[in-house]
Amino acid sequence: MSARLAMDTKGPSAAMSKAPEIVDPPRFGRWIGVVLVGGVMAWIVFQVLTNPGFQWDVVGRYLLNAGVLKGVAMTLQLTVIVMIVGLLIGIVVAVMRMSGDPLLIFCAHAFVWFFRGTPVLVQLVFWYNLAALFPAIEIGIPFGGPKFFEIPATVAISSFTAALLGLGLNEGAYMAEIIRAGLLSVDNGQTEASKALGHKPWQTFWIVVLPQAMKAIVPPTGNQVVGMLKYTSIASVVALYELMHSVELIYSRTFETVPLLIVAALWYLFLVSILSVIQYFIEKYYSKGWHRQDDRGV
Amino acid sequence: MSARLAMDTKGPSAAMSKAPEIVDPPRFGRWIGVVLVGGVMAWIVFQVLTNPGFQWDVVGRYLLNAGVLKGVAMTLQLTVIVMIVGLLIGIVVAVMRMSGDPLLIFCAHAFVWFFRGTPVLVQLVFWYNLAALFPAIEIGIPFGGPKFFEIPATVAISSFTAALLGLGLNEGAYMAEIIRAGLLSVDNGQTEASKALGHKPWQTFWIVVLPQAMKAIVPPTGNQVVGMLKYTSIASVVALYELMHSVELIYSRTFETVPLLIVAALWYLFLVSILSVIQYFIEKYYSKGWHRQDDRGV
Amino acid sequence: MNSIPLNADRASRMTAPNTDEPLVRCENIWKTRGHNLVLKGVDLKADKGEVVCLLGPSGAGKSTLLRCINAIELADRGLVHVDGVPIGCTLRNGTYVRLTESQLSRQRADIGMVFQNFNLFPHMSVLSNIIDAPMRIRGETRAAATERAHELLHKVGLSEKAGSYPRHLSGGQQQRIAIARALAMQPKLMLFDEPTSALDPHLTDEVLDVIKGLAATGMTMIIVTHEIQFARDVADTAAVMSDGVIIEMGPARDVLSRPTDPRTRTFLARSLPDHQQQAV
Amino acid sequence: MNSIPLNADRASRMTAPNTDEPLVRCENIWKTRGHNLVLKGVDLKADKGEVVCLLGPSGAGKSTLLRCINAIELADRGLVHVDGVPIGCTLRNGTYVRLTESQLSRQRADIGMVFQNFNLFPHMSVLSNIIDAPMRIRGETRAAATERAHELLHKVGLSEKAGSYPRHLSGGQQQRIAIARALAMQPKLMLFDEPTSALDPHLTDEVLDVIKGLAATGMTMIIVTHEIQFARDVADTAAVMSDGVIIEMGPARDVLSRPTDPRTRTFLARSLPDHQQQAV
Amino acid sequence: QGVVDAARAALPEATRQSGTLKVATSLQWAPFDYASESGEPVGIDISLMQLLAAKLGLKAEFEDLKFPAIIPGVQAGRFDVGVNQFDVNDERRKIVGQLPYFNSGYGLLVRKGVTGIDVNNLCGKTLALTQGSAQIAIAEKLSAACVAASKPEIETTFYPDSADTYLAVANGRGDGFLTARAVGVYISKGNPKLELAPGALSGMNSISGIIVGKSNEGLYKALLLAMKSAIADGSYAAVLDKFGVADGALTLEQIEK
Ligand SMILES: Nc1ncnc2c1ncn2[C@@H]1O[C@H](COP(=O)(O)OP(=O)(O)OP(=O)(O)O)[C@@H](O)[C@H]1O
Ligand SMILES: Nc1ncnc2c1ncn2[C@@H]1O[C@H](COP(=O)(O)OP(=O)(O)OP(=O)(O)O)[C@@H](O)[C@H]1O
Ligand SMILES: [Mg+2]
Ligand SMILES: [Mg+2]
């Protein structure tokens, strides 16, 4: 930019303006495309807005319903907490997996295998009803030895704790794979350069490797957050009322299924839009220094 | 290896054996760890196997139940087809997103935003009930123009088609982000080198960029496959009976909920194990040339 | 291979009829990268079969110029012609219009490039790195491509590394593979960006031989280098670039031994004969 | 800066008392990488304040040796001592036991390294690349680190690039930043892997000056290079490596001008005085 | 309505001490279990449980779960009972205790004002049905019976979900919608265009039961005593009447079965 300014004010501009400029070909195709895409979108919006099946009046009535808002709050709360738990577990497990230590690798493998492999529903029901299986959480010598300490499990495991355990452990397993993929994508030379400077292993990880891995980590993590936002609905199995459940409660009373699903969909779209914006800025932050400002094409 | 052989038979071995060898420190910590981990695992297995709450006899009875097997088959079938659809859509959308063309970028953005943003349940219900909203699929001039052709939507959209549309489009949006992250992680110099050789854009993509992106794409895609395997259960809202639904049918008749959930969990674990093995080999294939055979540490 | 052929044959090439249009003609190239105006009206030409060495201080814009010549980057203004055809654009109704990427790829296939940092494909073995493009783009058979690859590997002294992956090679080995990969496409124009930076003197000589052999077959080459001695041995013409413009260009012998521009003198100070006498 | 100081001061350094233990002592180093036995019993030593140039054909194992010296890679057999302390391991009950990574990191902080392919951190600005490690590892204040960074940048002629990202620099600029980054840690030993490969003659001279200045402060340096002239100008001692062993080592002047080993003669052929007379 | 001392005495000690009856349910099954506009659990099951809890001197506390968690929750002792229109059958009684409390029959929902349609004689009529619902099988069975009796068969049209089906019937498509009577009553209250035709489909009914832990015999006995008292004093019938499903009442023998 400053260079461009310079051209206009200083010496080279005369010589430069003699050089033929290369212009982009007129993109008729693109204009046709724009018109087409615009047309199709307008048509869809028209159809959707005018279609009586969507019952927009009902949608409007429930969009800001107190129950729905409470559901939104719970959805957000659960998503945020679960993602934080998942992220922390994921980092630890990914680092274990790449540590080179056979025991840690084994543990990481086993963790991912088990928690990625079992349905969250089963895990939720399991945690929620730990009581039935192990009547108390006990600390003591196993295989029949004496017990030092016990809490009745039904007391210990609340709905929220169960949801957190079930969803958090599950999410941790998924995040571990995503973070591992990101770490794999960082050139080994970077690790070596960092070591050569005298960084400790954790410094190498936090300062050099992870920030570069973020480029490959952020978009799939965005996926996970968006997925979790919607997946928290499974927590209603253990009596946690998030967005989806709050609309279910309404439509199972009023039978206005479609408009209430639209209420939920609108809320999710809204939350996802906010998330996408956040994701965009995070990506931008981590692509500092990578962008070739003048690149064209793939 | 051949080098090591050479040492033992040829000249250098004498000089080499004089050089002090550096050994790994004895890892007492690791042995304690192995014992600990082994102990904890044994305890968990012991608890789980001996706990009457799990009703292993019931689990055994239903594990190979015909309905369950049919459910497994449907789960697999749906997962495979949806993932293929999702992968193809994902590649197309990711390439659009990174194409540099504003229109394509806009379309890709809109696609990801919408299909990642709306709950699959809503999409499924929407596709399945297209009939209620648009009584027929019509080809004609919109905004009230004449119609050339129409199919009643209830005929056109079967359960399977609805599931495929709902899950496939959704999966496509997620895969697009994953593939994009992978493409971002490939060094720009690779694209340039490929272009300089005269590769066409699609050759650059398929031969140079994508294979290198795979390192960052495979693990999160593994996540998606595993997730989809379990997520197909949502298809039961449009009357498609996969694994989870098949056990639901049984336990809602017999009320043997816990053992039947375990049946499902065991099946999922089994399928996920197979997938993990496949994923391992795919990762190995794509890490050709990256591995520093002699690296230690992070 | 170790005895260095002197510049005997070059003189003869120099006097060959410089027929009409030069093979490469850069006219008034301007290029901004990021916030930097990197090329400020570069003019450069190379006749068919000519070896041009491009010298100049770090950051002068040498790499950028090479990248503009094979349209890896498109100049903001100014035209590059190779073999009479404008690169990266085409004249349509009196204005120069950019080509699409796939049209560009056809132009680039005839222009070989060795990157400063090699950019080998890490997921392909050395052999695949070399034979892939000839097979896919030139449509050669695997057998033919492999045979020439082995020839080239032999020339650069890396026959036994055909099955290795780039990551397992030393810096100099990677650089030689990069040269072999570009040559395998048998382009009519070769652009080398510091092709001997990672090479020891002995290998530099071998690369010198390779380049001379190619020049003898009529291949045109533009070589960015920092090794004045190498430039002296290989180049017909030397061009010195500084701060985005070519400040001096002419027969290599003259420019490198008796530079006229004071900047060139400073730049070459260390390698000029008077200095050498002093240092050795 | 352009007039090249001659080797006057080096002679005095050479005669300084080589007290007792050398700063770097590599004894019988063996190293396998992949399927290749790369180092086959290397012995090398460098006294405090000595500048050792390591020469040798591509693939000889020079980079691998440097990597073993700062324990980026651990030798299979044989010991490296720096300042009397074994690197990468410690003697415990008569056997040498590997150190943990965080113990290694303490050793490495005192050994600077400039990689052959630079390995700058692409996500950090040039300034951050330079000041990060001194701040984090040496615990320097930002102000102090920044000040020295600017000094170093000035020395390598890149003051105006402090805010740029490595990706936006030319090859030679990146290389100079890599040198500045390593120097910022003020290590007692510096390992340079072809520090001037991407530099033009003028900059090579400036790096030469920098290195000489460092040597005067007592810093020990091991420099892999392919530029014989540079080695002549900078080195006290020259070591020639070939196929995994050091084949010749001695005062730089002798080794580089009157090599005894025939392989060294072949390798140096091009730069030996008799050849130069012929070529120029 | 006072506490029934005998029933309270039969309660397990812990339950009596706690003062609450923890009920697991799923509030997505109007009119049996659903959430009122203010979010309170309401419905036939809910009112009955409140009634029984009162008789036991307890306060009913409801937790809104999904089906997969209800049974394990009761088995685990996390909840005392579970209600969600669970049908009673012998297979289930092996797993959990089930105390019958409601007789659910099928009825026909028709457009308001339509008369002369008999639930037990549908031959030749057109039924609107929801895809995948249990009523399809029933309609097929009835139709087969018609054919066997050489009467015209029953026509059927399908709609994707219940809401669509109601809409279709209200708009004059088909003669009626075969549905559980209690549901029919609930719909006809909320929908001004529909009403429930008199009578129930004979021979097609199911008994719903309260889920009690298999080992929790004390609670089962207490609930049974409370239920008997509620039948005896008419409060049971009153509750059903309030929801317009008095015909779903069970007799003493049916409950003791
Ligand atoms: N993407 C970019 N954004 C901003 N500035 C850039 C970018 N790429 C290069 N530059 C600047 O352009 C100038 C010329 O770069 P170029 O790589 O062409 O130099 P060069 O002559 O090849 O130098 P060297 O001999 O060191 O390789 C440099 O000053 C560099 O900092
Ligand atoms: N990871 C690896 N696996 C297998 N072989 C390797 C690996 N790394 C290096 N080598 C081989 O080891 C030998 C020495 O490599 P090294 O990088 O030390 O050479 P060098 O002396 O630095 O050469 P150059 O001057 O070209 O940089 C080379 O033949 C190389 O092919
Ligand atoms: Mg360059
Ligand atoms: Mg090297």
PDB file of C-alpha atoms and ligand atoms in Angstrom, chain C residues 170-171, chain D residues 63 116 193-194, ligand 4:
ATOM      1  CA  SER C 170      21.472 -34.065   3.042  1.00  0.00           C
ATOM      2  CA  GLY C 171      21.039 -30.486   1.885  1.00  0.00           C
TER       3      GLY C 171
ATOM      4  CA  SER D  63      25.231 -31.730   9.311  1.00  0.00           C
ATOM      5  CA  GLN D 116      21.242 -25.455   6.936  1.00  0.00           C
ATOM      6  CA  ASP D 193      25.650 -25.202   9.081  1.00  0.00           C
ATOM      7  CA  GLU D 194      26.568 -23.441   5.852  1.00  0.00           C
TER       8      GLU D 194
HETATM    9 MG    MG F   4      24.373 -30.590   5.484  1.00  0.00          MG
END
